[in-house]
Short mmCIF file of C-alpha atoms (C1' of nucleotides) in Angstrom, two decimals:
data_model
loop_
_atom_site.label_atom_id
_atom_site.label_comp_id
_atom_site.label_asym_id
_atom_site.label_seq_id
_atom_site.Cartn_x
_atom_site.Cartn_y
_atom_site.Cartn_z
CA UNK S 1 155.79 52.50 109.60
CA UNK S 2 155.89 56.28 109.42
CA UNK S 3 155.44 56.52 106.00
CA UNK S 4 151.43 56.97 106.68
CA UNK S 5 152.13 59.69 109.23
CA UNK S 6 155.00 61.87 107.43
CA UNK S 7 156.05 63.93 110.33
CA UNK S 8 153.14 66.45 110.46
CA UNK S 9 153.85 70.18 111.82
CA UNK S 10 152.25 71.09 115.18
CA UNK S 11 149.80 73.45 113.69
CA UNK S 12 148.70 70.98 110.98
CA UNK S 13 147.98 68.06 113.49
CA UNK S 14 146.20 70.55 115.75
CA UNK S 15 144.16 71.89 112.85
CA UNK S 16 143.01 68.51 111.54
CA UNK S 17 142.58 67.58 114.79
CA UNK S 18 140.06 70.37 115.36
CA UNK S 19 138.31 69.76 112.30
CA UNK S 20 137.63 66.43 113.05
CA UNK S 21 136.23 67.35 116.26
CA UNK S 22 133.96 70.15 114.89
CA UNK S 23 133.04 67.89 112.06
CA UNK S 24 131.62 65.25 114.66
CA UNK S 25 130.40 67.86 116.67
CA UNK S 26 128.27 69.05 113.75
CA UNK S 27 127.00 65.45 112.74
CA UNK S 28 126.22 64.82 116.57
CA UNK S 29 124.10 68.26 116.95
CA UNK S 30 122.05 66.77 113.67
CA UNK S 31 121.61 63.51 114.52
CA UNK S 32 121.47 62.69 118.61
CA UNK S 33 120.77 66.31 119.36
CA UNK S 34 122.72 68.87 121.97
CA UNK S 35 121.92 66.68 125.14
CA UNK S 36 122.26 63.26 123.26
CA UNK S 37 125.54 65.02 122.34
CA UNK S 38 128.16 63.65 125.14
CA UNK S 39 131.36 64.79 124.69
CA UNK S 40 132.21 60.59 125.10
CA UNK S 41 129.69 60.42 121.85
CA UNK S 42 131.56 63.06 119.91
CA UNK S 43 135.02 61.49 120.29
CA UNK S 44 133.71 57.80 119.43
CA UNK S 45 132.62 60.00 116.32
CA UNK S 46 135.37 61.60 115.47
CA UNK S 47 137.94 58.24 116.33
CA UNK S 48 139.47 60.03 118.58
CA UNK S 49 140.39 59.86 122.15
CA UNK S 50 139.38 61.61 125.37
CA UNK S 51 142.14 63.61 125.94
CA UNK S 52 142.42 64.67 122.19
CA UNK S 53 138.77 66.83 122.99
CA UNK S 54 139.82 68.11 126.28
CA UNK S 55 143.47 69.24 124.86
CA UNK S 56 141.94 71.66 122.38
CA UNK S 57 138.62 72.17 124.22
CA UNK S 58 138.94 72.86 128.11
CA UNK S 59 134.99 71.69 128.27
CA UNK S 60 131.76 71.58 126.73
CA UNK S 61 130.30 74.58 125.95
CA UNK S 62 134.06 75.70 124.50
CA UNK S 63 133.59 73.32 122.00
CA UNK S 64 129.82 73.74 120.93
CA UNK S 65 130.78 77.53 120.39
CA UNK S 66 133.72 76.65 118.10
CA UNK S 67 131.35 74.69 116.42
CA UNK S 68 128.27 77.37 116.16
CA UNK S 69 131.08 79.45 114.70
CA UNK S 70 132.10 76.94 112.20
CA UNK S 71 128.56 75.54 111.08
CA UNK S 72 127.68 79.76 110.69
CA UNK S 73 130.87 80.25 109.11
CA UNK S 74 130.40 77.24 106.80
CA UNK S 75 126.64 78.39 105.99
CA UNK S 76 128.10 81.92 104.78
CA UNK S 77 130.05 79.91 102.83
CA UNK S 78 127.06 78.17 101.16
CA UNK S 79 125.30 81.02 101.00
CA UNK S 80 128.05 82.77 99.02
CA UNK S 81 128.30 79.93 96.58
CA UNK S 82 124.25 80.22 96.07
CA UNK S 83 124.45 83.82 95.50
CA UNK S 84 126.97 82.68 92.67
CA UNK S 85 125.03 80.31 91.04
CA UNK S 86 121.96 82.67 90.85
CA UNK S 87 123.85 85.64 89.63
CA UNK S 88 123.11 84.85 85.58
CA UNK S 89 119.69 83.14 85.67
CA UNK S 90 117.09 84.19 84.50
CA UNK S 91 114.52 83.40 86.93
CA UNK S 92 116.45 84.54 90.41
CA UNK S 93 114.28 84.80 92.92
CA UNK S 94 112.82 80.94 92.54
CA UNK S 95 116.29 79.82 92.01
CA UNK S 96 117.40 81.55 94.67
CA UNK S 97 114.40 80.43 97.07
CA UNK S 98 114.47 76.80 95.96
CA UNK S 99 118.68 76.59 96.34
CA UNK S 100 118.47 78.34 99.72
CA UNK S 101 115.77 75.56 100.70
CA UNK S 102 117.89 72.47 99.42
CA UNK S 103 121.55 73.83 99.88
CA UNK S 104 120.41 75.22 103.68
CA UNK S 105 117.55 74.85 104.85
CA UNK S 106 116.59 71.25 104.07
CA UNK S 107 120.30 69.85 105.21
CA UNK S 108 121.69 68.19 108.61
CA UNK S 109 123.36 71.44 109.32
CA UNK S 110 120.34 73.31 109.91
CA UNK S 111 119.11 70.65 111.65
CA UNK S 112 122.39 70.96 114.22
CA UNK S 113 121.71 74.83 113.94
CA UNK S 114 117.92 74.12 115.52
CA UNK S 115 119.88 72.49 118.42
CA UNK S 116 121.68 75.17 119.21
CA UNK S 117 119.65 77.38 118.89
CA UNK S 118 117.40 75.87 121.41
CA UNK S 119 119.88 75.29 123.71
CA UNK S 120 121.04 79.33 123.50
CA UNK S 121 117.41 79.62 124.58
CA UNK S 122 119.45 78.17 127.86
CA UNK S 123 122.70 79.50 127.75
CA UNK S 124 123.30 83.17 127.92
CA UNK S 125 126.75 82.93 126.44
CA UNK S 126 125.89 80.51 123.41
CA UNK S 127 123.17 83.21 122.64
CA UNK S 128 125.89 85.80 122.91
CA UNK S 129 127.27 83.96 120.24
CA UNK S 130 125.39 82.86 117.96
CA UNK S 131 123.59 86.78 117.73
CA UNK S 132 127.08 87.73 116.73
CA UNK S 133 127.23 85.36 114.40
CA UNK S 134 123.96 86.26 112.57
CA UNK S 135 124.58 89.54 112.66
CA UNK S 136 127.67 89.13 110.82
CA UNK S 137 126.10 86.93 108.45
CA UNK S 138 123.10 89.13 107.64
CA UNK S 139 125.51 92.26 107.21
CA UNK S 140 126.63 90.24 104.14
CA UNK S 141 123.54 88.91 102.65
CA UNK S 142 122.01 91.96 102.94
CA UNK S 143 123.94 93.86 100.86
CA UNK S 144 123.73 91.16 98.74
CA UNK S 145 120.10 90.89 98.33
CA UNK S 146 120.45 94.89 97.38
CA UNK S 147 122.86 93.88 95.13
CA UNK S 148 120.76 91.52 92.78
CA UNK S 149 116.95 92.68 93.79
CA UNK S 150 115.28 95.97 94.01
CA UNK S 151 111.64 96.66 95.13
CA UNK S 152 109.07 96.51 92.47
CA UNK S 153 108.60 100.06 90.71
CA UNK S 154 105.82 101.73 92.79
CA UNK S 155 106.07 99.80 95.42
CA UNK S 156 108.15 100.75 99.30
CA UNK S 157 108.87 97.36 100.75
CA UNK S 158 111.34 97.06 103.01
CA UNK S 159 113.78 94.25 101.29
CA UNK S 160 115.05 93.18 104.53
CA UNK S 161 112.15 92.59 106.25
CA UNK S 162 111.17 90.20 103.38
CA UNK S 163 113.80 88.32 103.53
CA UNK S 164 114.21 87.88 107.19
CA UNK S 165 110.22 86.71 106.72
CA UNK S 166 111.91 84.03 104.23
CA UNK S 167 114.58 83.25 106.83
CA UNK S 168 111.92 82.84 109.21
CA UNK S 169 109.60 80.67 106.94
CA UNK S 170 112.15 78.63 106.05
CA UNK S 171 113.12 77.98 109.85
CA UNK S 172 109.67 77.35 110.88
CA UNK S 173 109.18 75.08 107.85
CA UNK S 174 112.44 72.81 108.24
CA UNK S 175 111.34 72.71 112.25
CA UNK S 176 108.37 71.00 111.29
CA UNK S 177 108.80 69.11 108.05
CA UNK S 178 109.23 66.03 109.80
CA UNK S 179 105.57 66.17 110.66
CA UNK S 180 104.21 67.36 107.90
CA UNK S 181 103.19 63.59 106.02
CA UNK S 182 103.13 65.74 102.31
CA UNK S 183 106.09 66.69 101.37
CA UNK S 184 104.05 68.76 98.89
CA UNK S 185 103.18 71.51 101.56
CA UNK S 186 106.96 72.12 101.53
CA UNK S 187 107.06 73.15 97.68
CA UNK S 188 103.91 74.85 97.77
CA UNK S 189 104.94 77.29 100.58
CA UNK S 190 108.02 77.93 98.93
CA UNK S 191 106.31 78.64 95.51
CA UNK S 192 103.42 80.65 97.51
CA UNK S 193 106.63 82.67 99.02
CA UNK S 194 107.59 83.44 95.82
CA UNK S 195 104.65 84.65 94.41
CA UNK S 196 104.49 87.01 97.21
CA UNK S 197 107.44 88.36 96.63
CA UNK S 198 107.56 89.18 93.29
CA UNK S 199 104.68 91.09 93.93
CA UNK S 200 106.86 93.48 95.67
CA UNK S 201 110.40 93.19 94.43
CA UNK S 202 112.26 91.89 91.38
CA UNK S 203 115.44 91.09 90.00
CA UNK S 204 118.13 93.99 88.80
CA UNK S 205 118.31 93.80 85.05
CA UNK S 206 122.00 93.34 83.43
CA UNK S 207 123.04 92.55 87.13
CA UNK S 208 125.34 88.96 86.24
CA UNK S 209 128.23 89.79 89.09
CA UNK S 210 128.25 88.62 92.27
CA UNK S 211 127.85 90.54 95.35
CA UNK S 212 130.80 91.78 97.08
CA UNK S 213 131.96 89.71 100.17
CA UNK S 214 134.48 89.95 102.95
CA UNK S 215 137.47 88.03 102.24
CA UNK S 216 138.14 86.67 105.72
CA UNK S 217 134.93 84.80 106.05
CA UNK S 218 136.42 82.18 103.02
CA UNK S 219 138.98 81.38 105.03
CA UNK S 220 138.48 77.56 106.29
CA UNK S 221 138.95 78.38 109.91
CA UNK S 222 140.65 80.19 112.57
CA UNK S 223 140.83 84.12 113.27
CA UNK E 1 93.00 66.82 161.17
CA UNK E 2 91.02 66.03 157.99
CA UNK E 3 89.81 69.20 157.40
CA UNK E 4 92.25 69.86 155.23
CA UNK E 5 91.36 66.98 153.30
CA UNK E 6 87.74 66.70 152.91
CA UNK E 7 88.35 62.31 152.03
CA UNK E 8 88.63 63.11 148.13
CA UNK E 9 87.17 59.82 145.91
CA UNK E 10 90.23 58.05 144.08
CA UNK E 11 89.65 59.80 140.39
CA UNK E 12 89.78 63.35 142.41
CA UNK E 13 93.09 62.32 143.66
CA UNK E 14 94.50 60.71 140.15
CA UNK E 15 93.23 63.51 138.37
CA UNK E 16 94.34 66.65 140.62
CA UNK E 17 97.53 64.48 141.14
CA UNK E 18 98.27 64.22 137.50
CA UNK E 19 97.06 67.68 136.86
CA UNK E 20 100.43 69.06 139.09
CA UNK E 21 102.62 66.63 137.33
CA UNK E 22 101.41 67.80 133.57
CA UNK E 23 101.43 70.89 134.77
CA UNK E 24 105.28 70.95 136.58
CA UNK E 25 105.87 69.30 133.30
CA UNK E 26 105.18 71.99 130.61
CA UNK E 27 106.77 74.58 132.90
CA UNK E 28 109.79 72.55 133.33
CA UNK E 29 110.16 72.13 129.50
CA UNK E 30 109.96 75.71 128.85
CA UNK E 31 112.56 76.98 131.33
CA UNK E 32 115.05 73.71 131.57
CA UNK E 33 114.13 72.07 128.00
CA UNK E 34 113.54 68.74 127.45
CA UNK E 35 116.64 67.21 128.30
CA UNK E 36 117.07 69.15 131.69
CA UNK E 37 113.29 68.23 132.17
CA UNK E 38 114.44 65.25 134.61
CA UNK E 39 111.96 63.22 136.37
CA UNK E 40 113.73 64.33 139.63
CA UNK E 41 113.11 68.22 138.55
CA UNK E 42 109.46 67.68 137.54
CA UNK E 43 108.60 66.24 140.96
CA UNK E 44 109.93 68.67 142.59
CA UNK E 45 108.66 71.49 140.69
CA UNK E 46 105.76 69.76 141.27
CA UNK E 47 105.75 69.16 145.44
CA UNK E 48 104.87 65.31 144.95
CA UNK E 49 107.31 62.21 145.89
CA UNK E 50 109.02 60.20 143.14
CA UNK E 51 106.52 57.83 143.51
CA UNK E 52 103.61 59.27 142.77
CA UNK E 53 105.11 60.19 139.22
CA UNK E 54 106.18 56.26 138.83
CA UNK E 55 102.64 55.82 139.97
CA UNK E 56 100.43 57.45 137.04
CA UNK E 57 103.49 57.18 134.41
CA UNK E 58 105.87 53.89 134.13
CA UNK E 59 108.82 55.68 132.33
CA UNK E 60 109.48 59.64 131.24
CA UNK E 61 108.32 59.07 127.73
CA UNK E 62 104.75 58.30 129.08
CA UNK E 63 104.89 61.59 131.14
CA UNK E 64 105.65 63.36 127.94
CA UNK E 65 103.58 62.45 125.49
CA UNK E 66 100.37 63.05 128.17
CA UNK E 67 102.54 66.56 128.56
CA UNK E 68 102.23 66.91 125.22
CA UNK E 69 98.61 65.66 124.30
CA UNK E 70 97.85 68.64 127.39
CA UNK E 71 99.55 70.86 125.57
CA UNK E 72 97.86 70.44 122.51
CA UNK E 73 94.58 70.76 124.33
CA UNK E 74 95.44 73.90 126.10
CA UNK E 75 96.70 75.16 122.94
CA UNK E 76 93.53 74.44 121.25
CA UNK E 77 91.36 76.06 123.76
CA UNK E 78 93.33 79.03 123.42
CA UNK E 79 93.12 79.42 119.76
CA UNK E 80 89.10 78.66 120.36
CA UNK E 81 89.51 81.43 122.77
CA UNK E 82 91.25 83.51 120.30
CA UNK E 83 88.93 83.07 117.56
CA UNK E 84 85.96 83.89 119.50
CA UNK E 85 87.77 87.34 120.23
CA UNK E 86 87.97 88.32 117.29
CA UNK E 87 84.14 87.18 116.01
CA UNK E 88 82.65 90.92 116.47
CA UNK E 89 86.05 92.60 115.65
CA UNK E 90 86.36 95.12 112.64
CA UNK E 91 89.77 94.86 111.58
CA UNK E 92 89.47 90.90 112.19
CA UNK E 93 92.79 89.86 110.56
CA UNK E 94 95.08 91.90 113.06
CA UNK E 95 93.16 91.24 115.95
CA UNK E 96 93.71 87.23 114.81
CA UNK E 97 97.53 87.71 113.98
CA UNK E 98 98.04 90.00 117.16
CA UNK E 99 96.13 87.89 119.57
CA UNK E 100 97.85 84.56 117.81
CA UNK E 101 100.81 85.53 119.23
CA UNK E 102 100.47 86.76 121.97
CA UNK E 103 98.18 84.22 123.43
CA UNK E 104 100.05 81.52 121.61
CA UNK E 105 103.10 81.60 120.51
CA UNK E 106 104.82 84.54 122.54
CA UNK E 107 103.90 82.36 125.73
CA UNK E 108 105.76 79.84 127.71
CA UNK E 109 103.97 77.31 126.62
CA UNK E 110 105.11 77.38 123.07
CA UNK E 111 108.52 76.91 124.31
CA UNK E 112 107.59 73.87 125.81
CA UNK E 113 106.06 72.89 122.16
CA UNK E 114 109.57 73.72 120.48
CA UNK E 115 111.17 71.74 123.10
CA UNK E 116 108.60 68.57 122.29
CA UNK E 117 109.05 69.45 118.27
CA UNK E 118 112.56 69.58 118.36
CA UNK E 119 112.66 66.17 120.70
CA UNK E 120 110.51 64.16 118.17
CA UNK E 121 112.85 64.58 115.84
CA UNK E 122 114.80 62.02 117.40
CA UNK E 123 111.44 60.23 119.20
CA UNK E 124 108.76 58.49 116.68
CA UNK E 125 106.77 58.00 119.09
CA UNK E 126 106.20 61.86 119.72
CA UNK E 127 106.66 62.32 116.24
CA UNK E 128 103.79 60.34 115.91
CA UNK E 129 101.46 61.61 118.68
CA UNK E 130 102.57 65.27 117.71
CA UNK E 131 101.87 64.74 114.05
CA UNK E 132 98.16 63.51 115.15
CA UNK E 133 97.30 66.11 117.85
CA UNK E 134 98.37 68.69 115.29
CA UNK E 135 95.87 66.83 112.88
CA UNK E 136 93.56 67.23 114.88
CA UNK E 137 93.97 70.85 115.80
CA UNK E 138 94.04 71.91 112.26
CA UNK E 139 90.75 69.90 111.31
CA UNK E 140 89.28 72.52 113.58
CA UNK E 141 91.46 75.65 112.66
CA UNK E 142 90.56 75.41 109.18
CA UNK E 143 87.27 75.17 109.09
CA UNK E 144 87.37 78.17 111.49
CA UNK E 145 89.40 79.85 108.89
CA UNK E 146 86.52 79.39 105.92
CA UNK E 147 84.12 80.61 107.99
CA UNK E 148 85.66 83.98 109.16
CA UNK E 149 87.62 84.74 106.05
CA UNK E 150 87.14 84.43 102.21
CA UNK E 151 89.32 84.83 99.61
CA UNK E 152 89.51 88.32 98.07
CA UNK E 153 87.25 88.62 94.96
CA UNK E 154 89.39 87.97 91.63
CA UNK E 155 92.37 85.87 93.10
CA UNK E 156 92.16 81.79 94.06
CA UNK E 157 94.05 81.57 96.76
CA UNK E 158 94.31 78.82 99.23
CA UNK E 159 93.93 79.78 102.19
CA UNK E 160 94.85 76.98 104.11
CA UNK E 161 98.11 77.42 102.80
CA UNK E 162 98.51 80.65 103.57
CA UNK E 163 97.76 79.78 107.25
CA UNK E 164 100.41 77.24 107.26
CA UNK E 165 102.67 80.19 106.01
CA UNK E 166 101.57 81.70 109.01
CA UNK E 167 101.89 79.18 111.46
CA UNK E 168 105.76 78.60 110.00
CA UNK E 169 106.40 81.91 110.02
CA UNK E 170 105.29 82.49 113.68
CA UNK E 171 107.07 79.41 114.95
CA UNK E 172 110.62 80.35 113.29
CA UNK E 173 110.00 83.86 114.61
CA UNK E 174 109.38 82.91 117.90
CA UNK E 175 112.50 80.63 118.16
CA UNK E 176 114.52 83.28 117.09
CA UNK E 177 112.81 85.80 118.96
CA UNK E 178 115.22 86.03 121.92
CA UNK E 179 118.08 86.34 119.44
CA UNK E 180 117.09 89.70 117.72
CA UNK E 181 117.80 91.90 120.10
CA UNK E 182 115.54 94.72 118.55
CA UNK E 183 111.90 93.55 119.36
CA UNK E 184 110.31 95.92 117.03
CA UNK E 185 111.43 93.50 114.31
CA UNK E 186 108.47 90.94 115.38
CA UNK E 187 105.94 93.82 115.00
CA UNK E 188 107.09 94.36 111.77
CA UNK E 189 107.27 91.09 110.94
CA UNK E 190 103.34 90.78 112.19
CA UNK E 191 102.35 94.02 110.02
CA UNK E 192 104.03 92.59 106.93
CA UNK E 193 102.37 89.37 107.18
CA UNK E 194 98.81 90.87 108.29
CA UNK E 195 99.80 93.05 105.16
CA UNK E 196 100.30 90.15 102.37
CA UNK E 197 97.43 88.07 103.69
CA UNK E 198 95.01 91.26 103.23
CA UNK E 199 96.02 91.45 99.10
CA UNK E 200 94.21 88.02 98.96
CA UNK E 201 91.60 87.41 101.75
CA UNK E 202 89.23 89.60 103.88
CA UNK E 203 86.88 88.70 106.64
CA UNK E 204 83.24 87.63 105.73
CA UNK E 205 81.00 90.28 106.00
CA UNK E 206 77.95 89.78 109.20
CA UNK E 207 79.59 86.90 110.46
CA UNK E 208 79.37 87.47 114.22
CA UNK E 209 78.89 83.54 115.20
CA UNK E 210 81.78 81.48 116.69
CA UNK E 211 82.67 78.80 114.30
CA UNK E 212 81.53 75.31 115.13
CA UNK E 213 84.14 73.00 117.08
CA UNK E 214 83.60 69.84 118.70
CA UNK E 215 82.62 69.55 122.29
CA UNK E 216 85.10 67.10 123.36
CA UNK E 217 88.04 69.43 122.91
CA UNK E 218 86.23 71.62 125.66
CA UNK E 219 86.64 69.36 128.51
CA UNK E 220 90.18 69.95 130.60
CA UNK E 221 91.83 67.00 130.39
CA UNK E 222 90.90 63.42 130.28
CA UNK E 223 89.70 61.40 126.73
"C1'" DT I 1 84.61 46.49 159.80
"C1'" DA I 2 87.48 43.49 157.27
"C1'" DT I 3 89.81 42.91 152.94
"C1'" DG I 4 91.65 44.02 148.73
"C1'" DA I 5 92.86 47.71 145.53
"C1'" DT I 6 94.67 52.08 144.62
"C1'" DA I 7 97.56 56.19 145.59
"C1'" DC I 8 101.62 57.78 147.22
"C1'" DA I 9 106.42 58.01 149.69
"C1'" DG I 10 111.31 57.12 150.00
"C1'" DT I 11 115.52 54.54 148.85
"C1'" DC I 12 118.84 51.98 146.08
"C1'" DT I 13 121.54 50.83 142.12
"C1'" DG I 14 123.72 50.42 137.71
"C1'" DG I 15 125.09 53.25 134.15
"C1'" DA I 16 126.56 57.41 131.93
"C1'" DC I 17 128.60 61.85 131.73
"C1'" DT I 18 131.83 65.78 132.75
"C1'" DG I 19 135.90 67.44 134.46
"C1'" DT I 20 140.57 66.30 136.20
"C1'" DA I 21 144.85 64.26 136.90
"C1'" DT I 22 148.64 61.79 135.20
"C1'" DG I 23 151.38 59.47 131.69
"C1'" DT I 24 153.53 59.10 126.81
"C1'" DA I 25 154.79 60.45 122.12
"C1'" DA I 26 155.75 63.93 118.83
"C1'" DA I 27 157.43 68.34 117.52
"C1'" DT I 28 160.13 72.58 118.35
"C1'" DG I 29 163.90 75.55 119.88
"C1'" DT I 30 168.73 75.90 120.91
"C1'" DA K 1 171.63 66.20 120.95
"C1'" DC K 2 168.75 67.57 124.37
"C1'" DA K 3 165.43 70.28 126.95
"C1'" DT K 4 160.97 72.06 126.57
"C1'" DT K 5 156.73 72.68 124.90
"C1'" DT K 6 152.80 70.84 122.53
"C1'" DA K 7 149.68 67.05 121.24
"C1'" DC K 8 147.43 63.22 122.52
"C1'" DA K 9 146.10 58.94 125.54
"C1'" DT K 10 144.25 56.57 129.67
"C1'" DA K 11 142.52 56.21 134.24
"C1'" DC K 12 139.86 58.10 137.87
"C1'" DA K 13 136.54 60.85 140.89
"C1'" DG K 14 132.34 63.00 141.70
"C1'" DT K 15 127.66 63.83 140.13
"C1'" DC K 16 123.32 62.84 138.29
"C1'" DC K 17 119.59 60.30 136.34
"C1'" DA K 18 116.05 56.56 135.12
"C1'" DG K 19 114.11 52.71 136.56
"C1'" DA K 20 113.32 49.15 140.18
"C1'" DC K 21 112.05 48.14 144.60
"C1'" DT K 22 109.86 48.22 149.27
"C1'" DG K 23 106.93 50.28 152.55
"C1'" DT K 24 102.74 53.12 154.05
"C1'" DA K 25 98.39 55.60 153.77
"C1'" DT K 26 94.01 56.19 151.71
"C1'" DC K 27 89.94 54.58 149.39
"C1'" DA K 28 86.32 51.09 147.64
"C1'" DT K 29 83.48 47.27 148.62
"C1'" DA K 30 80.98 43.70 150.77
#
DNA sequence: TATGATACAGTCTGGACTGTATGTAAATGT
DNA sequence: ACATTTACATACAGTCCAGACTGTATCATA
């Protein structure tokens, strides 16, 4: 009976369609990897057939870039909602350090992110890509970091080179946390991390709003 | 005519045999990654016949893991290398973090190491034989560590900790590396560290020695 | 030097994957 | 209502890979 499918419009089966592609795209980076992730792999995933993927994705690499842009454009989005929650505490920075470890860092997106990142190590045009998408990201936290930190009175640092030292820890951490047996060494680098920083930086006082953000990047999907 | 081959005993052939595959191996993984490291590839990269591969390894895993356990070696006899640079240095601590990675993780061969780290995410068995080679490795860096450097006087600070920072933070800026397209940000991103690590450690004063290692690690391949 | 063991070479096959080609249903425009 | 476009489904073709298998040369030993 059509009652379960009430007479969708082109755009919204397309849409859902694509989501549910990108969606098992995403879980397929994170769990099986980018080679273990076949294109016959992703559809099984998604319940979908064949001809479904090739419809809205002419091949491979078209659909591991639509889904680089929409893991990066749903990371922004986290990243964005952690900004929120640390914009009345108290004590920011660890907030901020421990959220950006559990909410990004520590989750199967980043682990799909490592995969394609080492595949762009590969492939020229996912590179391309996912340097644009960074970029675009940082020109938003950035300003955001500005926003709710300053350097420590005295000090010079450079704010951004801190934090892309975080973004860097972090990375280097989550690539190797599986082999790291104490899950302690995790929390203590992220507490040592903080206790460098604050040497150098600290919170704006009376700052409570959040950073301003483009609108278009809240949008779901699409251009 | 024989000449060319002056009737080698059976370990010499094994050994130089298995040297070329190890060896086509690690270079394979850092320019085609693991998954386009095929068996096929690796032989000939390597100038042998199929069957000599099937010969000293049954399946790819066992090729790896030896690939790997080589890897660690090398890697360890570079850092020995490494430290022993830097034993009559002034300035000790950039001389470590500048030589560290150039010599280790701005190389090929740490490609091939992301490759293998981001594979045993999905292989326990690597996992596992990763997780003990690094063991290992550290049992000797950070003993190597007390003896060159100290803590500054008046702080606590745990220094192996602050080499694992180190290690993380070199590692995520190497994979990343090839995306920011401005290389002066690694520089900065050595200074900064080199920086930080100088507000709570310094080199001992008169020590000129190499640190003590064990012998076995010395020897090029083989248990 | 005869015999067995080891090292190496080349081929075959079943399976899996990507891209393509063709067929059907649903939605849209007129 | 009907033609056309869009969305999806299924079948197929060509390629590639890992492991198995068979054959040959080289070495060790007695």
């Amino acid at each position: 009976m059509s009652a379960a499918l009430p007479r969708r419009t082109q755009a919204e089966r397309s849409d859902a369609m694509r989501q549910r592609l990108l969606a098992a795209t995403l879980e397929s980076l994170a769990e099986d990897g980018y080679a273990g992730s076949t294109l016959s792999s992703i559809v099984r995933r998604a319940g979908v057939s064949r001809g479904a993927q090739v419809h809205h994705y002419p091949n491979k690499q078209a659909l591991m870039l639509d889904a680089a842009d929409d893991l990066l454009r749903s990371s922004y989005r986290t990243l964005g909602a952690v900004l929120l929650s640390v914009a009345d505490e108290d004590n920011r920075l660890e907030m901020l350090v421990q959220a950006t470890w559990e909410r990004l860092f520590a989750t199967p997106l980043y682990r799909a992110y490592t995969e394609l990142l080492v595949a762009s190590q590969r492939d020229a045009v996912l590179a391309e890509a996912l340097r644009g998408m960074l970029l675009r990201v940082s020109k938003v936290f950035e300003p955001a970091v500005e926003h709710y930190f300053m350097p420590a009175p005295g000090t010079r640092e450079n704010l951004k080179a801190l934090f892309l030292q975080f973004a860097c820890l972090l990375g280097g951490l989550a690539s190797q946390a599986h082999l790291l047996n104490d899950t302690a060494h995790v929390a203590a680098q992220l507490k040592l991390w903080t206790r460098q920083a604050k040497l150098v930086m600290h919170a704006r006082k009376g700052v409570r709003t959040p950073p301003p953000r483009p609108v278009e990047w809240d949008r779901p999907a699409g251009i």
